[in-house]
Amino acid sequence: MKNDKTGFLNKNRHLKLMIILGLLILATVAAIVTSSLIILNRATREHREQIIINAAQLAAERIEGDKIDGWFENGRDEDYYSTASILESILHNTPYLQYLYVYQIRPDGCHVVFDFDSGDVEASDFSDIIPFDESWEELIPDLLAGNSIDTMETKDTYGWLLTRYEPVYNSEGKCVCYVGTDLSMQGVHDYVVNYVVFIAVIALILFLGCVLIGMRLYIGASRADEMDNMIARQQRDKELTREIIEAFAKVIDLKDSYTQGHSFRVAQYTDALAREMGCDEETVEKYHNIALMHDIGKVAIPDKVLNKPGKLTDEEYSLIQSHTVRGYEVLESISLMPEIAIGARAHHERPDGKGYPLGLKEDEMPLVAQIIAVADCFDAMYSNRPYRSRMNFERVVQIIKDVSGTQLSPKVVDAFLRLVERGEFKDPDDDGGGSTESIENIRK
């Protein structure tokens, strides 16, 4: 009777702990989704604001301020039409830019220097005078004085816009007109909603997986006296954990169209390197799971950036780099596997301290991160991508040798080279082809 009562109390305690864990995980998921939404909103607005600033400044640089008054006095000439062509090209080649116009501001209104048809809005003619409306009331003193104007956000009959007025100066430093640029913010709301739904789905899968693991552990804890059954359940839990992690790895690889199967290949290479370096099978399995999840932060990167076919801007590259920290923030809350977040944050660190996000050096880097870095680097070069074929195997091996001690850990590279000498890593179907260009050319 006493044993039954104790067992009942233990079960109640385990159940309460599981409920508390579930609530903590839900709170963590909510925090992740909320913070992701805030970060995305801020990043999206900052990105579009930078686009409109660049477009306005570029247009202002292409206008010769000394000719504005001459055009109004003597009429348009060849330089006017040449400038108009350049401005129209800026309008049509800048993403999201909806309107571009140039006004000379006078007390009686806006005197049109340049204007262009855009969508359903017909352009005004040269020298037309557009009277000031209510939206200009607060701006008129600064515009008449030739002062700089901060970027504005408006929602009116023209839509949801970011507006920038960039002054154009003549050779005497006097503001002679303003370049006006309006950038559309339409679609941002839908984009943010879709992003949040995607993150919420991923978070829900993670939550359900953790709850399922917690239930398994609860059942195992309540039957601690049944050793044989406990061992069997632990094995099933391991398989379930692996299946959940592999499911996440598939989600990660589906997110990035350029690197299909990358997470699984990196995990396989990590297994081989860990064994070669003397790790036991329990450690190898742990490293395998960590490697599968090393790129989970990519789910937080917008598709248009992650799968961009052309060269990334500095801002986009910075956003890509943030996948290490974002992955760590997602995984660190999994208390059942605390080490799983290590690979996500540290796999782009370097022995010479020039990696990111923390700038760790070799003796500060976790061993699993050093191993994943070599596996990740090898697969990046020795795998086919939609935009290029894999590199020549011998060239890949030579590049990894060359960066040993700077980009990659020397002891892991030594293990890699031993495996290469035994015929591992090389694809059996490799006929010796592949690019032999420098890695910098491949990156370009």
Coordinates of C-alpha atoms in Angstrom, one line a residue:
M1 CA 0.0 0.0 0.0
K2 CA 2.8 2.3 0.9
N3 CA 4.6 1.6 -2.4
D4 CA 1.4 2.3 -4.3
K5 CA 1.1 5.6 -2.5
T6 CA 4.7 6.5 -3.2
G7 CA 4.3 5.6 -6.8
F8 CA 1.2 7.7 -7.1
L9 CA 3.0 10.7 -5.6
N10 CA 6.0 10.2 -7.9
K11 CA 3.7 10.1 -10.9
N12 CA 2.0 13.3 -9.8
R13 CA 5.3 15.0 -9.3
H14 CA 6.5 13.9 -12.8
L15 CA 3.3 15.0 -14.3
K16 CA 3.6 18.4 -12.7
L17 CA 7.2 18.8 -13.9
M18 CA 6.2 17.8 -17.4
I19 CA 3.4 20.4 -17.4
I20 CA 5.8 23.1 -16.1
L21 CA 8.3 22.1 -18.8
G22 CA 5.6 22.3 -21.4
L23 CA 4.6 25.8 -20.2
L24 CA 8.2 26.9 -20.3
I25 CA 8.6 25.6 -23.8
L26 CA 5.4 27.4 -24.9
A27 CA 6.7 30.6 -23.3
T28 CA 10.0 30.1 -25.1
V29 CA 8.3 29.5 -28.4
A30 CA 6.1 32.6 -27.9
A31 CA 9.2 34.7 -27.1
I32 CA 11.0 33.3 -30.2
V33 CA 8.1 34.1 -32.5
T34 CA 7.6 37.6 -31.0
S35 CA 11.3 38.5 -31.2
S36 CA 11.5 37.2 -34.7
L37 CA 8.5 39.3 -35.7
I38 CA 10.1 42.4 -34.2
I39 CA 13.4 41.8 -35.8
L40 CA 11.9 41.1 -39.2
N41 CA 9.7 44.2 -39.1
R42 CA 12.7 46.3 -38.2
A43 CA 15.0 44.7 -40.7
T44 CA 12.4 45.0 -43.5
R45 CA 11.8 48.7 -42.9
E46 CA 15.5 49.4 -42.5
H47 CA 16.2 47.5 -45.7
R48 CA 13.6 49.4 -47.7
E49 CA 14.6 52.7 -46.2
Q50 CA 18.2 52.1 -47.3
I51 CA 16.9 51.3 -50.8
I52 CA 15.0 54.6 -51.0
I53 CA 17.9 56.7 -49.6
N54 CA 20.3 55.1 -52.1
A55 CA 17.9 55.8 -55.0
A56 CA 17.3 59.4 -54.0
Q57 CA 21.1 60.1 -53.5
L58 CA 22.0 58.4 -56.8
A59 CA 19.3 60.5 -58.6
A60 CA 20.5 63.7 -56.9
E61 CA 24.1 63.0 -58.0
R62 CA 23.0 62.6 -61.6
I63 CA 21.4 66.1 -61.8
E64 CA 23.6 69.2 -62.5
G65 CA 22.3 71.8 -60.1
D66 CA 23.7 74.7 -62.2
K67 CA 21.4 73.9 -65.1
I68 CA 18.1 73.9 -63.3
D69 CA 17.4 77.6 -63.5
G70 CA 18.6 77.7 -67.1
W71 CA 16.1 75.1 -68.1
F72 CA 13.2 77.1 -66.5
E73 CA 14.5 80.3 -68.3
N74 CA 15.6 79.0 -71.7
G75 CA 13.7 75.7 -72.0
R76 CA 14.9 72.1 -72.1
D77 CA 18.0 71.1 -74.0
E78 CA 19.9 67.9 -74.8
D79 CA 21.3 67.6 -71.3
Y80 CA 17.8 67.7 -69.9
Y81 CA 16.6 64.7 -71.9
S82 CA 19.8 62.8 -71.1
T83 CA 19.3 63.4 -67.4
A84 CA 15.7 62.4 -67.7
S85 CA 16.7 59.1 -69.3
I86 CA 19.1 58.4 -66.4
L87 CA 16.4 59.2 -63.8
E88 CA 13.8 57.0 -65.5
S89 CA 16.4 54.1 -65.5
I90 CA 16.9 54.6 -61.7
L91 CA 13.1 54.5 -61.2
H92 CA 12.6 51.3 -63.2
N93 CA 15.6 49.4 -61.9
T94 CA 15.2 50.1 -58.1
P95 CA 13.2 47.4 -56.3
Y96 CA 9.9 48.6 -54.9
L97 CA 10.5 52.2 -56.1
Q98 CA 7.1 53.5 -57.3
Y99 CA 7.5 57.2 -58.0
L100 CA 10.5 59.5 -58.8
Y101 CA 10.1 63.2 -59.4
V102 CA 12.2 66.4 -59.2
Y103 CA 10.6 69.7 -57.9
Q104 CA 11.9 73.1 -57.4
I105 CA 10.2 74.5 -54.3
R106 CA 9.0 78.1 -54.5
P107 CA 6.5 80.0 -52.3
D108 CA 3.7 79.4 -54.8
G109 CA 4.2 75.6 -55.0
C110 CA 6.2 72.8 -56.5
H111 CA 7.6 73.6 -59.9
V112 CA 8.1 70.4 -61.9
V113 CA 11.6 69.7 -63.2
F114 CA 11.2 66.0 -63.9
D115 CA 8.3 63.6 -63.5
F116 CA 7.6 60.1 -64.8
D117 CA 4.5 58.0 -65.4
S118 CA 4.2 55.3 -62.8
G119 CA 1.3 52.8 -62.6
D120 CA -2.0 54.6 -62.7
V121 CA -0.5 58.0 -62.0
E122 CA 0.2 60.2 -65.0
A123 CA 3.3 62.4 -64.9
S124 CA 3.2 66.1 -64.7
D125 CA 4.7 68.2 -67.4
F126 CA 7.9 70.2 -67.1
S127 CA 7.4 73.6 -65.4
D128 CA 3.9 72.7 -64.2
I129 CA 3.2 74.1 -60.7
I130 CA 1.7 71.8 -58.2
P131 CA 0.1 73.6 -55.2
F132 CA 1.1 72.6 -51.7
D133 CA -1.5 70.4 -50.0
E134 CA -2.0 69.7 -46.3
S135 CA 0.7 66.9 -46.2
W136 CA 3.3 69.5 -47.2
E137 CA 2.3 72.0 -44.5
E138 CA 5.0 71.0 -41.9
L139 CA 7.7 70.6 -44.6
I140 CA 7.3 73.9 -46.5
P141 CA 9.7 76.0 -44.2
D142 CA 12.5 73.4 -44.4
L143 CA 12.0 72.9 -48.2
L144 CA 12.0 76.6 -48.9
A145 CA 15.2 76.8 -46.8
G146 CA 16.9 73.9 -48.7
N147 CA 17.2 71.8 -45.5
S148 CA 17.6 68.0 -45.5
I149 CA 14.3 66.1 -44.9
D150 CA 14.1 62.8 -43.0
T151 CA 12.5 59.7 -44.6
M152 CA 8.8 59.7 -44.0
E153 CA 6.2 56.9 -44.0
T154 CA 2.7 57.7 -45.3
K155 CA -0.6 55.9 -46.0
D156 CA -2.9 57.9 -48.3
T157 CA -4.6 57.7 -51.7
Y158 CA -1.2 56.8 -53.3
G159 CA -0.8 53.8 -51.0
W160 CA 1.6 52.8 -48.2
L161 CA 4.8 54.6 -49.0
L162 CA 8.2 55.5 -47.7
T163 CA 9.0 59.0 -49.0
R164 CA 12.5 60.7 -49.3
Y165 CA 13.3 64.2 -50.4
E166 CA 17.0 64.6 -51.3
P167 CA 18.3 68.2 -52.0
V168 CA 20.2 69.0 -55.2
Y169 CA 22.8 71.7 -54.9
N170 CA 24.5 74.0 -57.4
S171 CA 28.2 74.8 -57.5
E172 CA 27.6 77.6 -55.0
G173 CA 26.2 75.2 -52.5
K174 CA 22.6 76.4 -52.8
C175 CA 19.7 74.0 -52.9
V176 CA 18.0 74.5 -56.3
C177 CA 15.6 71.6 -56.2
Y178 CA 14.6 68.3 -54.5
V179 CA 14.6 64.7 -55.8
G180 CA 11.4 63.0 -54.4
T181 CA 11.3 59.2 -54.3
D182 CA 8.4 57.1 -53.1
L183 CA 9.0 53.4 -52.3
S184 CA 6.0 51.1 -52.0
M185 CA 5.6 49.2 -48.6
Q186 CA 2.7 47.1 -50.0
G187 CA 3.2 43.4 -49.4
V188 CA 5.3 43.9 -46.3
H189 CA 2.4 42.9 -44.0
D190 CA 1.6 39.7 -46.0
Y191 CA 5.3 38.9 -46.1
V192 CA 5.6 39.3 -42.3
V193 CA 2.5 37.2 -41.7
N194 CA 3.8 34.4 -43.9
Y195 CA 7.1 34.5 -42.1
V196 CA 5.5 34.4 -38.7
V197 CA 3.3 31.5 -39.7
F198 CA 6.3 29.6 -41.0
I199 CA 8.3 30.2 -37.7
A200 CA 5.2 29.3 -35.7
V201 CA 4.8 26.0 -37.6
I202 CA 8.5 25.1 -37.0
A203 CA 8.2 26.1 -33.3
L204 CA 5.0 24.0 -33.0
I205 CA 6.8 21.0 -34.4
L206 CA 9.6 21.6 -32.0
F207 CA 7.2 21.9 -29.1
L208 CA 5.3 18.8 -30.0
G209 CA 8.6 16.9 -30.3
C210 CA 9.8 18.1 -26.9
V211 CA 6.4 17.2 -25.4
L212 CA 6.5 13.7 -26.9
I213 CA 10.1 13.2 -25.6
G214 CA 8.9 14.5 -22.2
M215 CA 6.0 12.0 -22.1
R216 CA 8.4 9.2 -23.0
L217 CA 10.7 10.3 -20.1
Y218 CA 7.7 10.5 -17.8
I219 CA 6.7 7.0 -18.6
G220 CA 10.2 5.8 -18.1
A221 CA 10.6 7.6 -14.8
S222 CA 7.3 6.1 -13.5
R223 CA 8.6 2.6 -14.2
A224 CA 12.2 2.9 -13.0
D225 CA 12.0 -0.5 -11.4
E226 CA 11.5 -2.2 -14.7
M227 CA 15.1 -2.0 -16.0
D228 CA 14.6 -4.0 -19.1
N229 CA 11.6 -2.0 -20.2
M230 CA 13.4 1.2 -19.3
I231 CA 16.4 0.3 -21.6
A232 CA 14.0 -0.5 -24.4
R233 CA 12.2 2.8 -24.0
Q234 CA 15.4 4.7 -23.9
Q235 CA 16.3 3.2 -27.2
R236 CA 13.0 4.2 -28.6
D237 CA 13.5 7.7 -27.3
K238 CA 16.8 7.8 -29.0
E239 CA 15.3 6.8 -32.3
L240 CA 12.4 9.3 -31.8
T241 CA 14.9 12.1 -31.1
R242 CA 16.9 11.1 -34.2
E243 CA 13.7 11.1 -36.3
I244 CA 12.6 14.5 -35.0
I245 CA 16.1 16.0 -35.6
E246 CA 16.2 14.4 -39.1
A247 CA 12.8 15.9 -39.8
F248 CA 14.1 19.3 -38.8
A249 CA 17.2 18.8 -40.9
K250 CA 14.9 18.1 -43.9
V251 CA 13.0 21.3 -43.2
I252 CA 16.3 23.2 -43.1
D253 CA 17.5 21.7 -46.4
L254 CA 14.1 22.4 -48.0
K255 CA 14.4 26.1 -46.9
D256 CA 17.7 26.5 -48.9
S257 CA 17.2 25.4 -52.5
Y258 CA 20.9 25.7 -53.2
T259 CA 22.0 23.2 -50.6
Q260 CA 19.6 20.2 -50.7
G261 CA 20.9 17.3 -48.5
H262 CA 23.7 19.5 -47.0
S263 CA 22.8 18.9 -43.4
F264 CA 22.8 15.1 -43.8
R265 CA 26.1 15.0 -45.7
V266 CA 27.7 17.3 -43.1
A267 CA 26.5 14.9 -40.3
Q268 CA 28.0 11.9 -42.2
Y269 CA 31.3 13.6 -42.6
T270 CA 31.2 14.6 -38.9
D271 CA 30.7 11.0 -37.9
A272 CA 33.8 9.9 -39.9
L273 CA 36.0 12.7 -38.5
A274 CA 34.8 12.1 -34.9
R275 CA 35.6 8.4 -35.0
E276 CA 39.0 9.1 -36.6
M277 CA 39.8 11.4 -33.7
G278 CA 39.0 8.7 -31.2
C279 CA 35.5 9.7 -30.0
D280 CA 33.3 6.9 -28.6
E281 CA 30.0 6.0 -30.2
E282 CA 27.9 7.9 -27.8
T283 CA 29.9 11.1 -28.6
V284 CA 29.7 10.3 -32.3
E285 CA 25.9 10.0 -32.1
K286 CA 25.7 13.2 -30.2
Y287 CA 27.9 15.0 -32.7
H288 CA 25.8 13.6 -35.5
N289 CA 22.6 15.2 -34.1
I290 CA 24.4 18.5 -33.5
A291 CA 25.7 18.5 -37.1
L292 CA 22.2 17.8 -38.4
M293 CA 20.9 20.9 -36.7
H294 CA 23.9 23.3 -37.3
D295 CA 22.0 25.3 -40.0
I296 CA 18.6 25.5 -38.3
G297 CA 19.0 29.3 -38.0
K298 CA 18.4 29.5 -41.8
V299 CA 14.7 29.0 -41.3
A300 CA 14.7 32.6 -39.9
I301 CA 16.3 34.0 -43.1
P302 CA 13.9 35.4 -45.7
D303 CA 13.7 33.2 -48.8
K304 CA 14.6 36.1 -51.1
V305 CA 17.9 36.5 -49.3
L306 CA 18.7 32.9 -48.7
N307 CA 18.0 31.8 -52.3
K308 CA 19.1 35.0 -54.0
P309 CA 20.7 34.0 -57.4
G310 CA 23.0 37.1 -57.6
K311 CA 25.6 38.7 -55.3
L312 CA 24.4 39.5 -51.8
T313 CA 24.6 43.1 -50.5
D314 CA 26.4 43.7 -47.2
E315 CA 23.1 43.9 -45.4
E316 CA 21.9 40.6 -46.9
Y317 CA 25.3 38.9 -46.1
S318 CA 25.0 40.2 -42.5
L319 CA 21.5 38.7 -42.4
I320 CA 22.8 35.4 -43.6
Q321 CA 25.5 35.4 -41.0
S322 CA 22.9 35.9 -38.3
H323 CA 21.7 32.3 -38.8
T324 CA 24.3 31.2 -36.3
V325 CA 22.9 33.3 -33.4
R326 CA 19.3 32.6 -34.4
G327 CA 19.9 28.9 -34.5
Y328 CA 21.5 29.0 -31.1
E329 CA 18.5 31.0 -29.7
V330 CA 16.1 28.4 -31.0
L331 CA 18.0 25.3 -29.7
E332 CA 19.4 26.5 -26.4
S333 CA 15.9 26.1 -24.8
I334 CA 16.0 22.3 -25.4
S335 CA 17.1 21.2 -21.9
L336 CA 17.0 17.5 -22.8
M337 CA 19.9 18.1 -25.2
P338 CA 21.8 21.2 -24.1
E339 CA 24.8 20.6 -26.4
I340 CA 22.7 20.6 -29.5
A341 CA 22.9 24.4 -29.7
I342 CA 26.7 24.5 -29.8
G343 CA 27.1 23.5 -33.5
A344 CA 24.5 26.1 -34.6
R345 CA 26.4 29.0 -33.1
A346 CA 30.0 28.0 -33.4
H347 CA 30.4 26.2 -36.8
H348 CA 31.6 29.4 -38.5
E349 CA 34.2 30.3 -35.9
R350 CA 37.9 30.0 -37.0
P351 CA 41.1 29.0 -35.2
D352 CA 42.6 32.4 -36.0
G353 CA 39.7 34.2 -34.3
K354 CA 38.3 35.8 -37.5
G355 CA 35.1 33.7 -37.6
Y356 CA 31.7 34.7 -36.3
P357 CA 29.6 35.4 -34.3
L358 CA 31.9 35.4 -31.2
G359 CA 35.4 35.5 -32.8
L360 CA 36.5 32.4 -30.9
K361 CA 40.0 30.9 -31.4
E362 CA 40.9 27.3 -31.7
D363 CA 41.4 26.6 -28.0
E364 CA 38.1 28.3 -27.3
M365 CA 36.1 26.5 -29.9
P366 CA 34.2 23.3 -28.9
L367 CA 35.6 20.2 -30.5
V368 CA 32.3 19.5 -32.3
A369 CA 32.3 22.9 -33.8
Q370 CA 35.8 22.4 -35.1
I371 CA 34.8 19.1 -36.7
I372 CA 31.5 20.5 -38.2
A373 CA 33.5 23.4 -39.7
V374 CA 35.7 21.0 -41.7
A375 CA 32.8 18.9 -42.7
D376 CA 30.8 22.0 -43.7
C377 CA 33.7 23.5 -45.7
F378 CA 34.3 20.2 -47.5
D379 CA 30.6 19.7 -48.5
A380 CA 30.3 23.4 -49.6
M381 CA 33.0 22.8 -52.2
Y382 CA 32.5 19.1 -53.0
S383 CA 28.8 19.1 -53.7
N384 CA 26.8 20.0 -56.8
R385 CA 24.7 23.2 -56.6
P386 CA 22.0 24.5 -59.0
Y387 CA 24.4 27.2 -60.1
R388 CA 27.6 25.2 -60.4
S389 CA 29.1 21.7 -60.4
R390 CA 31.3 20.5 -57.5
M391 CA 35.0 21.3 -57.4
N392 CA 37.7 18.9 -58.3
F393 CA 38.4 16.5 -55.3
E394 CA 42.1 17.0 -55.2
R395 CA 41.6 20.8 -55.4
V396 CA 39.2 20.7 -52.5
V397 CA 41.7 18.7 -50.4
Q398 CA 44.5 21.2 -51.3
I399 CA 42.3 24.1 -50.3
I400 CA 41.5 22.5 -46.9
K401 CA 45.3 21.9 -46.4
D402 CA 45.9 25.6 -47.3
V403 CA 43.5 27.0 -44.7
S404 CA 44.6 24.6 -41.9
G405 CA 45.4 26.7 -38.8
T406 CA 43.6 29.8 -40.0
Q407 CA 40.1 28.9 -41.1
L408 CA 40.1 25.3 -40.0
S409 CA 41.5 23.4 -37.0
P410 CA 44.8 21.7 -37.8
K411 CA 44.0 18.5 -35.7
V412 CA 40.7 18.0 -37.5
V413 CA 42.3 18.7 -40.9
D414 CA 45.0 16.1 -40.1
A415 CA 42.2 13.6 -39.3
F416 CA 40.5 14.5 -42.6
L417 CA 43.7 14.0 -44.6
R418 CA 44.2 10.5 -43.0
L419 CA 40.7 9.6 -44.1
V420 CA 41.4 10.9 -47.6
E421 CA 44.6 8.8 -47.8
R422 CA 42.5 5.7 -47.0
G423 CA 40.1 6.5 -49.8
E424 CA 37.2 8.0 -47.8
F425 CA 35.3 11.2 -48.6
K426 CA 35.8 10.9 -52.3
D427 CA 32.6 10.0 -54.3
P428 CA 32.9 6.6 -55.9
D429 CA 31.5 8.1 -59.1
D430 CA 34.1 10.9 -59.2
D431 CA 36.0 10.6 -62.5
G432 CA 38.5 13.3 -61.6
G433 CA 36.5 16.2 -63.1
G434 CA 35.3 19.3 -61.4
S435 CA 36.4 22.9 -61.2
T436 CA 40.0 23.7 -60.2
E437 CA 39.4 27.5 -59.8
S438 CA 40.3 29.3 -56.7
I439 CA 37.6 29.3 -54.0
E440 CA 37.3 33.1 -54.3
N441 CA 36.2 32.7 -58.0
I442 CA 33.8 29.9 -57.0
R443 CA 32.2 32.2 -54.4
K444 CA 31.8 35.0 -56.9

